[in-house]
Amino acid sequence: MSGPYMTCWRMEPGWRPVVAVAGAGAEARAAPAAAGADDSGAGPPGELLPGVVRVQCVQDLPRFDMPLLLGSFRSSTCNAVAVSYCGVPYLLAPAASVAYGSQIRVFLPGRDKPFAARLAHLGYECELAALELAGGAGAADEFWASLTPYELAPYGLPYLQQPVSVVSYAEGQPRPRAAPGTVMRTEIMTYPSAMQRLLGVSVAVSISKEHIGSPLVDDKGACLGVVYSRTAGARRGTRAGGGTGAGGGGGGGGEGGGERWGAGRRRVGRRRVRGGGGEASASVVAAPVVAHFLEDIKRHGSYQGFPTLGIQWRRLESPALRKFAGMAEGQTGIAIVSVNPTAPLGSHAGPLDVLTGVGGQPVGDDGTVSFRGGAESINISYHVSQFQVGDTLELTLLRGGQPRTVPLRLSVPPRLLPLHLAGRPPSFAVLSGLLLTPLSAPFLEGAFGRGWAVRAPTQLLREWHNHPAFEDEQVVVVAECQDLGPGSATDGYERRAVMHQRVVRCNGVPVRNLEHMVIMAAQAIAAAGAGGGAGAAGGGRRGGGAARLKRRGGGGGGGSAAAATAADAETGAEPEAGSIAAGGPEEEEGGDEQAEAGAGPGSAGAAGAGARLVLELSNRMLVVLPVEAMVRDTAEMLAEYQVAHPVSEDLRPQYERALGRRQQLGGAAGGGGALGAGSRAGGAGPRGQGGAARPRAAAPGGVAVAGGGDAGRGGVATAEGGSGL
């Protein structure tokens, strides 16, 4: 198989890998690496070992659904394969076994002391990770001098029923050993970690879970791929299914028990597995996918991913639909349903355009292109993923019956619901008793389990099919809502009504991402603190010191306000206190509800008491957080979870820049300090707060959404009672 990235992937037809013996001549060279991988001992002194090692990893997995809590540690054992690509050796391991690894050790056969390693490149899409040795140049030289790296097979994909071997190295084995197998299928598979559809190989072979990461080799010792999962299967004659419960068929099913417990129902109970019903198998990352991963690292210095067009398409097999799209007789193609605006194709194509050609190859009505010299066909998504990020691909589009050619620079468009975080810890922000985090598949899995695709709320699952409006857009959701007691900002809100809802707007401004949300919260705190000290907040461009809160039903003017907030964050300039503390953009004509929320400029602390954050959720609920109470609640919540900062590490520079020099992290909460101020400082306050104890007086009844409200009172959302926005 050939591709645009396989410049170094060439071998002679008669190539045969050898295992060299140090100090010996060519006559002493051994047979292929796979054939020499037996378990008869450690081998002669100085013999190079096959390129497979054993890896032990301690994974520090974070809590994606609750980032304030400590994660869990998990110990995993797998294999790693040494592969030579363009003359450079790489150590490849399964991504799921080494992601978030805090300690990685590599064991060589016959060597008791392991090598320390670190994660260099992580590719969830192809289930591969590249490791590098952490012991310096001396350890790396010693390691690579003991191994013979595998070479990728020149023909790329094996043929059906081809005899192959899985070379593995487990604990207790003196040498790697080969498990024979047979190729069952070569097809487009869905790789589970990122739901990416790429080429894969299914092999009938019996291996243990510790052998994941082992190489698949042919009879000449060339590498055909890397094992990333396995199916244990069932032995002939063992029992399967059934049990002693409702499915056990009354008494639990004896020998061959298949009692019927209802007329017309299928046979239940324990039964013997029929021959061939539980065959063990292994799923393998195909050699072309491995070559793409290594070429990405070689060309860009890091893993970039597999490019996509960023479109959703439908087949054009209906004659009426083809005629409506303006296609001629005998012309083939697919109909574009939607285009990701952030993708390079977003400025060239639109709905109802027809994609008729990709890279000079015609696209069939079923969305396939020719494969293996025209003998087969393959899905267009994989054809595009063969190219590297940054390559130029020519597309042929049909609009209104007129064809045109578009040169496209390939990339990986972002998603509103990312399927992984590329090995990064989750981002978060704490506002009073609310914990905010971006929506992602790890978050949904942590909150709803592995069946999150069925159990998660519909308003979150629909983001799977939606495209982001701009490149850095995120869906900010409420991961946790805790009522911190009477007088807190979240007092009176029902937890289940707030949790797992999207934060749509903050003070009338559409929330672009979590960073934007953090910046707006920090600016409101800085404005409230400035007003409490100088008594000038709330003036600004509105005049008279009267801060006005505006509730907007639509997004008019929201984009400019969001852009202004982002620009202030980049330049480090502090916005006017009145516009931020009052919660919003300039007033416009139209019957929008307004309410006076501030006092005159001469009253100290009046603007700080009236400042608030109004969060509009996806279920049309409003959450009103008075800034003064929010600061105290945040400090208390951070002290309870023993967390030092209200935002994650990746958001701290933007957060502290938005606070300004007047609002330092060590300021007292009572003086309008930053979120979480005093949570670690010593003091007489409760739960380690640096300020005075928060009053615990019972909050009065419901406070109107537009009303001022005391800083110690918690506003109750009117939308919870059923009123719309």
XYZ file of C-alpha atoms in Angstrom:
725
model
C 0.000 0.000 0.000
C 1.230 3.450 -0.807
C 0.409 6.810 0.683
C 1.580 10.406 0.795
C 3.470 9.914 4.064
C 5.334 6.659 3.360
C 8.581 8.180 2.142
C 10.736 6.120 4.524
C 8.643 2.986 4.479
C 10.376 0.992 1.777
C 12.007 -2.455 1.915
C 13.483 -4.876 -0.554
C 11.268 -7.807 -1.641
C 13.722 -10.349 -0.257
C 14.325 -8.491 3.010
C 14.634 -10.702 6.061
C 15.298 -9.282 9.544
C 18.072 -10.888 11.527
C 19.158 -11.017 15.122
C 22.805 -10.063 15.196
C 25.331 -11.544 17.600
C 27.948 -9.122 18.810
C 31.439 -9.987 17.567
C 30.266 -12.689 15.146
C 30.286 -12.759 11.389
C 27.442 -12.978 8.940
C 27.385 -16.783 9.210
C 26.436 -16.502 12.868
C 23.344 -14.417 12.243
C 20.137 -15.993 13.439
C 16.698 -16.422 11.893
C 13.883 -13.886 12.115
C 13.155 -12.186 15.368
C 9.847 -13.945 15.745
C 11.335 -17.356 15.050
C 14.121 -16.784 17.549
C 11.701 -15.717 20.261
C 11.451 -18.909 22.254
C 11.430 -19.598 25.974
C 14.417 -21.885 26.182
C 16.481 -19.502 28.282
C 18.114 -16.118 28.194
C 20.074 -16.971 25.044
C 23.769 -16.758 24.284
C 25.703 -13.853 25.792
C 25.734 -10.784 23.571
C 22.716 -11.827 21.501
C 20.334 -9.016 20.592
C 16.784 -9.549 21.765
C 13.617 -9.146 19.689
C 12.157 -5.655 19.881
C 9.490 -6.311 22.527
C 9.743 -5.324 26.210
C 7.503 -5.342 29.259
C 6.157 -2.079 30.694
C 4.814 -1.402 34.177
C 2.983 1.883 34.664
C 1.369 3.599 37.644
C -1.439 5.774 36.299
C -2.696 8.787 38.236
C -6.183 9.043 36.753
C -7.999 12.291 37.613
C -11.665 12.641 38.527
C -13.075 14.212 35.393
C -16.551 14.606 36.871
C -15.251 16.146 40.134
C -11.793 17.687 39.578
C -11.580 18.920 43.192
C -11.231 15.349 44.426
C -8.064 13.325 44.219
C -7.930 10.819 41.413
C -7.278 7.114 41.642
C -4.027 5.234 41.137
C -4.011 2.203 38.896
C -1.177 -0.158 38.101
C -1.095 -1.569 34.572
C 1.214 -4.006 32.834
C 1.561 -4.235 29.084
C 4.086 -4.798 26.322
C 5.858 -2.231 24.175
C 7.403 -2.739 20.767
C 10.569 -1.141 19.382
C 10.006 0.014 15.786
C 12.536 1.584 13.459
C 11.149 4.280 11.153
C 13.397 6.249 8.805
C 16.403 5.003 10.751
C 15.094 6.316 14.098
C 14.015 3.817 16.787
C 10.740 4.376 18.629
C 9.260 2.578 21.611
C 5.496 2.214 21.118
C 3.021 1.222 23.827
C -0.804 1.139 24.003
C -2.141 4.590 24.821
C -4.754 3.459 27.346
C -2.124 1.657 29.444
C 0.327 4.558 29.836
C -1.881 7.672 29.709
C -1.582 9.818 32.853
C 1.349 7.661 33.891
C 3.216 9.021 36.897
C 5.790 6.214 36.917
C 6.729 4.127 33.870
C 9.297 1.326 34.033
C 10.560 -0.733 31.104
C 11.892 -4.274 31.644
C 14.265 -6.030 29.281
C 14.479 -9.837 29.183
C 17.346 -11.067 31.346
C 17.821 -7.700 33.113
C 16.561 -7.276 36.665
C 16.869 -3.504 36.918
C 14.237 -1.670 34.873
C 14.698 1.473 32.785
C 12.777 4.593 33.755
C 10.705 6.075 30.945
C 8.323 8.954 30.333
C 5.431 9.565 27.998
C 6.611 11.544 24.964
C 3.685 11.419 22.500
C 0.118 10.285 23.045
C -2.264 9.392 20.223
C -5.671 8.383 21.508
C -7.087 8.235 17.974
C -4.790 5.370 16.982
C -4.358 3.807 20.463
C -0.592 4.411 20.379
C 1.867 6.179 22.648
C 5.585 6.818 22.166
C 7.846 6.428 25.211
C 11.298 7.874 25.760
C 13.878 6.773 28.299
C 14.400 9.091 31.235
C 17.843 7.952 32.412
C 19.925 10.131 30.113
C 21.969 9.306 27.032
C 23.847 6.460 28.729
C 20.673 4.587 29.634
C 19.229 5.115 26.166
C 22.369 3.780 24.504
C 22.382 0.723 26.751
C 18.727 0.067 26.062
C 18.849 0.325 22.275
C 22.094 -1.644 22.101
C 20.262 -4.646 23.564
C 17.341 -4.713 21.105
C 16.681 -5.224 17.431
C 13.822 -2.879 16.451
C 11.214 -4.234 14.084
C 10.637 -2.831 10.626
C 7.144 -2.200 9.304
C 5.966 -4.647 6.650
C 6.444 -3.197 3.153
C 3.050 -4.411 1.912
C 1.156 -2.739 4.740
C -1.881 -4.974 5.232
C -1.884 -8.774 5.518
C -4.171 -10.965 3.467
C -6.964 -13.070 4.909
C -6.014 -16.359 6.559
C -2.359 -15.324 6.555
C -0.389 -17.082 9.319
C 1.054 -14.551 11.750
C 2.554 -14.467 15.251
C 2.134 -12.239 18.287
C 5.512 -11.833 20.007
C 5.005 -11.085 23.685
C 7.030 -10.855 26.863
C 5.362 -11.452 30.230
C 6.648 -11.573 33.773
C 8.377 -14.827 34.567
C 9.402 -15.518 30.983
C 13.159 -15.595 30.368
C 12.647 -14.554 26.732
C 9.824 -13.278 24.532
C 7.735 -15.995 22.957
C 5.565 -16.141 19.838
C 1.888 -17.113 19.841
C 0.714 -18.301 16.409
C -2.454 -16.879 14.927
C -4.406 -16.314 11.732
C -5.673 -13.091 10.161
C -9.476 -13.062 10.290
C -10.396 -9.588 9.006
C -8.792 -6.444 7.634
C -11.292 -3.611 7.750
C -12.152 -0.145 9.023
C -12.502 -0.387 12.800
C -13.686 2.016 15.458
C -10.809 2.618 17.853
C -12.472 2.889 21.284
C -10.507 5.657 23.013
C -11.479 8.382 20.520
C -14.124 6.641 18.361
C -11.827 7.122 15.373
C -12.469 4.871 12.378
C -9.165 3.637 10.980
C -7.736 0.529 9.399
C -7.369 -2.413 11.743
C -6.617 -6.123 11.716
C -8.447 -8.875 13.622
C -6.351 -11.929 14.437
C -7.470 -15.274 15.831
C -4.948 -15.719 18.643
C -5.081 -16.435 22.355
C -3.142 -13.947 24.501
C -3.503 -12.539 28.003
C -4.294 -8.942 28.890
C -0.654 -8.341 29.827
C 0.306 -8.994 26.204
C -1.509 -5.911 24.912
C 1.048 -3.777 23.094
C 2.811 -6.773 21.526
C 3.819 -6.670 17.856
C 2.101 -8.707 15.169
C 4.722 -10.129 12.811
C 4.657 -12.250 9.656
C 6.785 -15.258 8.784
C 9.676 -12.984 7.771
C 9.645 -11.035 11.038
C 8.198 -7.797 9.609
C 5.830 -5.893 11.878
C 2.198 -5.837 10.734
C 0.885 -3.791 13.636
C 0.540 -3.431 17.398
C -2.082 -5.219 19.514
C -4.331 -2.762 21.388
C -7.141 -5.016 22.697
C -8.063 -8.660 22.958
C -11.086 -10.915 23.428
C -10.533 -13.800 25.806
C -13.185 -16.058 24.303
C -14.572 -19.194 25.947
C -13.094 -22.636 26.090
C -14.875 -25.551 24.507
C -17.232 -27.242 26.928
C -17.318 -24.466 29.552
C -20.545 -23.017 30.776
C -21.618 -19.527 29.738
C -24.526 -17.215 30.373
C -27.456 -18.013 32.649
C -27.056 -18.119 36.381
C -29.210 -18.569 39.442
C -31.314 -15.449 38.942
C -34.251 -14.803 36.677
C -32.227 -15.894 33.682
C -31.226 -19.145 35.322
C -34.387 -20.988 34.374
C -35.893 -21.895 37.711
C -33.396 -23.988 39.610
C -30.327 -22.415 38.052
C -29.999 -24.780 35.090
C -28.399 -28.144 35.620
C -26.547 -30.199 33.057
C -27.724 -28.815 29.732
C -30.508 -26.985 31.566
C -32.628 -24.988 29.123
C -36.031 -24.827 30.821
C -38.638 -22.529 29.378
C -40.173 -20.211 31.946
C -42.794 -18.718 29.639
C -44.603 -19.654 26.457
C -43.132 -18.074 23.354
C -39.956 -16.911 25.099
C -36.445 -17.810 24.077
C -34.568 -20.613 25.774
C -32.746 -19.402 28.872
C -30.547 -20.884 31.529
C -27.088 -22.336 31.527
C -25.913 -24.128 28.449
C -22.702 -25.360 26.920
C -20.921 -23.181 24.393
C -21.073 -24.629 20.936
C -17.864 -25.285 19.066
C -16.374 -22.081 17.613
C -18.777 -19.815 19.513
C -16.177 -18.193 21.741
C -12.987 -17.878 19.747
C -10.222 -15.748 21.245
C -9.031 -12.849 19.111
C -6.934 -9.689 19.188
C -7.439 -6.272 17.573
C -4.329 -4.791 15.989
C -3.354 -1.271 14.917
C -2.488 -1.783 11.256
C 0.986 -0.962 9.941
C -0.219 1.996 7.797
C -1.732 3.595 10.899
C 1.507 3.036 12.842
C 3.442 4.630 9.983
C 1.108 7.643 10.018
C 1.673 8.094 13.759
C 5.460 7.934 13.396
C 5.496 10.188 10.338
C 3.509 12.759 12.293
C 6.127 12.783 15.037
C 8.975 12.904 12.517
C 7.499 15.773 10.504
C 5.988 17.995 13.210
C 7.932 16.956 16.284
C 4.691 16.003 18.029
C 1.530 14.060 17.379
C -1.039 16.166 15.484
C -3.774 13.641 14.783
C -5.624 12.306 11.765
C -7.130 15.048 9.575
C -10.818 15.180 8.702
C -12.932 17.326 6.397
C -15.261 18.403 9.206
C -18.468 17.571 7.344
C -21.560 15.430 7.796
C -22.753 13.807 4.600
C -25.471 11.589 3.213
C -25.581 9.125 0.359
C -26.904 10.151 -3.042
C -28.468 6.930 -4.222
C -31.949 8.381 -4.736
C -32.577 9.501 -8.367
C -34.826 12.332 -7.206
C -32.230 13.636 -4.780
C -29.513 13.421 -7.425
C -31.624 15.436 -9.842
C -32.368 18.016 -7.153
C -28.628 18.378 -6.440
C -27.948 19.079 -10.144
C -25.985 15.897 -10.857
C -25.682 14.629 -14.418
C -26.322 11.085 -15.583
C -23.538 8.777 -14.433
C -22.045 11.350 -12.018
C -21.391 10.135 -8.481
C -20.811 11.859 -5.173
C -22.160 12.494 -1.672
C -24.363 15.306 -0.363
C -22.890 17.565 2.311
C -25.414 18.046 5.138
C -23.434 20.325 7.458
C -19.946 21.811 7.633
C -17.886 22.621 10.698
C -17.342 26.418 10.558
C -13.898 26.020 12.120
C -12.750 23.532 9.460
C -10.848 24.769 6.380
C -13.730 23.556 4.203
C -16.181 25.776 6.089
C -15.428 28.784 3.852
C -15.710 26.799 0.608
C -18.698 24.482 0.996
C -22.175 24.558 2.432
C -25.241 22.355 2.842
C -26.532 20.615 -0.295
C -23.162 20.881 -2.018
C -22.022 17.641 -3.623
C -18.531 16.235 -3.052
C -17.631 14.364 -6.236
C -13.859 13.892 -5.978
C -11.083 13.742 -3.382
C -7.440 13.909 -4.402
C -8.228 13.090 -8.021
C -10.293 10.004 -7.131
C -14.049 9.937 -7.778
C -16.337 9.538 -4.772
C -19.060 6.917 -5.049
C -22.686 7.470 -4.147
C -22.081 5.382 -1.022
C -19.170 7.560 0.165
C -16.312 5.275 -0.869
C -13.211 5.676 -3.011
C -11.029 3.094 -4.737
C -8.577 1.150 -2.581
C -5.644 -1.158 -3.339
C -5.392 -0.147 -6.958
C -9.126 -0.171 -7.598
C -9.634 -3.791 -6.562
C -11.530 -2.679 -3.449
C -13.297 0.388 -2.114
C -12.915 2.122 1.229
C -14.723 4.843 3.156
C -13.785 8.401 2.259
C -13.059 9.276 5.906
C -10.121 6.883 6.006
C -8.865 8.054 2.619
C -8.623 11.587 4.007
C -7.040 10.385 7.262
C -4.115 8.862 5.334
C -2.748 12.356 4.755
C -0.879 14.375 7.372
C -2.015 17.558 9.053
C -0.858 20.442 6.863
C -0.989 18.524 3.564
C -2.923 20.050 0.668
C -5.739 18.006 -0.833
C -7.812 18.954 -3.870
C -11.570 18.485 -3.590
C -14.100 18.609 -6.406
C -17.408 20.182 -5.397
C -20.663 20.514 -7.312
C -22.975 23.433 -6.589
C -25.999 24.026 -8.764
C -24.632 21.669 -11.376
C -21.376 23.637 -11.728
C -18.171 21.805 -10.671
C -15.254 23.589 -9.047
C -11.934 22.504 -7.564
C -10.952 23.613 -4.055
C -7.391 23.199 -2.709
C -7.741 22.371 0.976
C -5.103 22.459 3.699
C -5.991 19.582 6.003
C -6.372 19.975 9.747
C -8.173 18.456 12.743
C -11.258 20.624 13.449
C -12.270 20.927 17.122
C -15.441 19.382 18.544
C -17.972 20.631 21.044
C -17.864 17.229 22.720
C -14.202 16.138 22.706
C -13.726 12.437 23.246
C -10.478 12.814 25.194
C -8.299 15.494 26.770
C -5.018 14.403 25.142
C -3.555 13.406 28.511
C -4.238 16.769 30.179
C -5.958 17.113 33.570
C -9.480 18.553 33.496
C -9.978 22.318 33.740
C -12.292 23.683 36.414
C -13.475 26.829 38.161
C -15.158 27.185 41.567
C -17.802 29.892 42.031
C -19.341 29.676 45.471
C -20.792 26.144 45.667
C -20.708 25.651 41.898
C -18.001 23.677 40.141
C -17.731 24.451 36.419
C -15.856 22.354 33.869
C -15.896 21.925 30.065
C -18.006 19.176 28.565
C -16.071 16.113 27.397
C -16.538 12.383 27.030
C -14.350 11.635 30.120
C -16.602 13.960 32.137
C -19.738 12.156 30.961
C -18.190 8.761 31.646
C -17.190 9.815 35.142
C -20.638 11.245 35.888
C -22.855 8.608 34.231
C -20.627 5.559 33.800
C -19.623 3.713 30.670
C -23.188 3.862 29.405
C -23.096 7.666 29.263
C -24.264 7.626 25.648
C -27.658 6.430 26.967
C -27.757 7.843 30.500
C -26.482 11.392 29.984
C -28.968 14.271 29.552
C -30.170 14.908 26.035
C -29.070 18.545 26.014
C -25.483 17.402 26.516
C -25.578 14.464 24.116
C -26.826 16.599 21.252
C -23.498 18.458 21.281
C -22.047 15.308 19.706
C -23.648 16.326 16.413
C -23.275 20.098 16.757
C -20.363 22.066 15.359
C -18.550 24.821 17.277
C -19.220 28.343 16.052
C -15.593 29.364 16.629
C -12.352 27.543 17.261
C -12.101 27.857 21.050
C -15.766 27.345 21.891
C -16.499 25.057 24.827
C -19.658 23.814 26.488
C -19.292 24.888 30.131
C -21.376 22.681 32.436
C -22.088 22.648 36.161
C -20.327 19.563 37.469
C -21.329 20.059 41.111
C -23.710 22.281 43.083
C -23.406 22.346 46.868
C -25.585 24.276 49.259
C -23.161 25.708 51.799
C -25.894 26.567 54.274
C -28.023 29.598 55.154
C -26.518 32.859 53.985
C -24.516 31.278 51.182
C -24.852 32.298 47.556
C -26.211 28.887 46.566
C -28.741 28.689 49.393
C -32.180 27.723 48.097
C -31.130 26.149 44.804
C -32.075 22.556 44.145
C -28.967 20.526 43.402
C -30.462 18.262 40.764
C -31.961 21.246 38.916
C -28.552 22.938 38.552
C -26.146 20.040 38.060
C -25.167 18.932 34.548
C -26.668 22.032 32.965
C -24.838 24.191 30.455
C -23.932 27.756 31.428
C -25.259 29.702 28.454
C -24.720 33.310 29.567
C -23.088 35.192 32.375
C -24.564 38.633 33.074
C -26.161 38.571 29.650
C -22.912 37.807 27.797
C -22.744 34.459 25.935
C -20.090 32.219 27.494
C -17.494 31.285 24.893
C -15.505 28.845 27.011
C -14.404 28.245 30.578
C -11.557 30.735 30.242
C -14.040 33.419 29.237
C -16.237 32.526 32.212
C -13.275 32.755 34.600
C -12.255 36.140 33.208
C -15.745 37.590 33.647
C -15.934 36.305 37.222
C -12.495 37.734 38.072
C -13.378 41.115 36.552
C -16.585 41.262 38.576
C -14.641 40.504 41.758
C -12.033 43.127 40.956
C -14.732 45.699 40.229
C -16.589 44.913 43.446
C -13.381 45.150 45.465
C -12.479 48.486 43.885
C -15.931 49.869 44.684
C -15.718 48.742 48.285
C -12.394 50.514 48.811
C -12.858 53.748 46.858
C -16.617 54.026 46.642
C -16.408 54.802 42.938
C -17.557 51.549 41.395
C -20.845 51.593 39.549
C -20.146 54.904 37.910
C -18.273 54.337 34.681
C -20.085 55.090 31.518
C -23.555 54.821 33.073
C -23.020 57.749 35.453
C -24.595 58.497 38.820
C -23.106 55.334 40.362
C -26.251 53.384 39.505
C -25.329 49.927 38.281
C -28.032 48.360 36.184
C -28.611 44.668 35.666
C -29.986 43.709 32.299
C -31.509 40.395 31.376
C -31.408 39.612 27.688
C -33.482 37.046 25.866
C -31.360 36.892 22.729
C -27.753 37.135 21.723
C -27.842 40.629 20.267
C -24.684 42.471 21.171
C -23.323 39.478 23.061
C -20.587 38.792 20.573
C -19.084 42.261 20.832
C -19.168 42.134 24.611
C -17.463 38.776 24.622
C -14.822 40.033 22.228
C -14.208 43.077 24.394
C -13.785 40.891 27.453
C -11.318 38.677 25.646
C -9.397 41.714 24.403
C -9.168 43.098 27.941
C -7.797 39.762 29.101
C -5.096 39.754 26.429
C -3.959 43.313 27.060
C -4.227 43.079 30.827
C -6.387 46.217 30.994
C -9.128 46.392 33.597
C -12.604 47.142 32.250
C -14.796 49.793 33.731
C -16.253 48.751 37.025
C -19.793 49.795 36.197
C -20.077 47.716 33.048
C -18.696 44.531 34.624
C -20.116 44.694 38.140
C -23.506 45.671 36.864
C -23.432 42.674 34.632
C -23.509 43.535 31.082
C -23.272 45.412 27.862
C -24.655 48.813 27.008
C -28.365 49.295 27.221
C -30.355 49.018 24.035
C -33.855 49.982 23.099
C -36.530 47.389 23.671
C -38.516 46.430 26.737
C -35.703 44.598 28.549
C -36.134 44.319 32.276
C -33.817 46.566 34.287
C -33.333 47.117 37.995
C -31.254 49.450 40.059
C -28.583 47.370 41.807
C -26.198 49.941 43.225
C -26.112 52.971 45.427
C -24.492 56.345 44.966
C -20.774 56.734 44.422
C -20.216 58.098 47.884
C -21.296 55.054 49.859
C -18.423 52.744 50.664
C -19.056 49.138 49.781
C -22.360 49.819 48.043
C -21.154 48.676 44.656
C -19.519 45.614 46.169
C -22.775 44.641 47.878
C -24.806 45.082 44.690
C -22.425 43.319 42.326
C -23.490 39.853 41.288
C -23.058 37.164 38.674
C -26.222 36.020 36.930
C -25.754 32.638 35.259
C -28.314 31.535 32.677
C -28.474 27.756 32.356
C -29.622 25.604 29.475
C -32.850 24.676 31.298
C -33.859 28.394 31.434
C -32.928 28.641 35.066
C -31.160 31.647 36.562
C -28.519 31.346 39.259
C -27.787 34.654 40.999
C -24.481 34.804 42.877
C -23.781 37.956 44.925
C -20.064 38.592 44.547
C -19.353 39.231 48.220
C -21.068 36.024 49.321
C -19.538 34.138 46.408
C -16.024 35.062 47.532
C -16.665 33.798 51.060
C -18.345 30.619 49.850
C -15.514 29.852 47.456
C -12.941 30.165 50.229
C -14.968 27.815 52.384
C -15.420 25.249 49.614
C -11.722 25.270 48.750
C -10.824 24.752 52.386
C -13.273 21.866 52.623
C -11.693 20.081 49.640
C -8.166 21.230 50.558
C -7.604 22.929 47.211
C -5.314 25.946 47.009
C -6.797 27.802 44.019
C -10.328 28.309 42.687
C -9.334 27.622 39.072
C -7.220 24.945 37.432
C -3.569 25.549 36.698
C -4.066 26.237 32.999
C -6.469 29.112 33.766
C -4.546 30.799 36.577
C -2.580 33.321 34.454
C -5.764 34.645 32.829
C -7.572 34.679 36.161
C -4.867 36.603 38.013
C -4.416 39.038 35.115
C -8.135 39.818 35.123
C -8.108 40.443 38.872
C -5.528 43.182 38.497
C -2.884 44.346 40.916
C -5.419 45.692 43.397
C -6.911 42.246 43.981
C -4.156 39.818 44.999
C -4.804 36.217 45.882
C -3.771 36.765 49.475
C -6.347 39.508 50.130
C -8.978 39.078 52.816
C -12.403 37.899 51.732
C -14.146 40.675 53.637
C -12.184 43.326 51.732
C -13.316 42.161 48.311
C -10.327 39.857 47.663
C -9.961 37.228 45.007
C -11.878 33.979 44.853
C -10.571 31.581 47.433
C -8.574 34.234 49.269
C -7.430 33.042 52.638
C -8.355 29.402 52.021
C -4.838 28.338 52.934
C -3.915 31.242 55.186
C -3.953 31.003 58.956
C -6.627 32.971 60.767
C -9.492 32.875 63.163
C -12.104 32.240 60.493
C -13.851 28.870 60.109
C -12.430 26.147 57.827
C -9.120 27.990 57.603
C -10.488 31.243 56.146
C -8.341 34.286 56.572
C -11.284 36.611 57.165
C -14.061 36.802 59.684
C -16.593 34.059 60.059
C -19.421 34.173 57.549
C -22.795 35.042 59.100
C -25.114 32.075 59.319
C -28.383 33.935 59.641
C -31.231 32.270 57.815
C -31.888 33.794 54.437
C -35.275 35.370 53.933
C -37.724 34.306 51.278
C -37.221 34.384 47.543
C -35.424 37.396 46.176
C -36.369 38.755 42.768
C -33.874 38.033 40.029
C -33.400 41.713 39.206
C -33.396 42.845 42.799
C -30.343 44.050 44.621
C -30.280 41.549 47.453
C -28.025 41.606 50.450
C -24.589 40.075 50.056
C -25.430 37.491 52.703
C -28.636 36.438 51.006
C -28.947 33.834 48.302
C -31.125 34.735 45.358
C -33.693 32.210 44.235
C -34.094 31.648 40.508
C -37.525 32.641 39.270
C -37.163 30.328 36.268
C -37.252 27.361 38.636
C -40.931 28.042 39.144
C -41.635 27.739 35.428
C -41.289 31.269 34.054
C -39.429 31.599 30.783
C -36.576 33.856 29.829
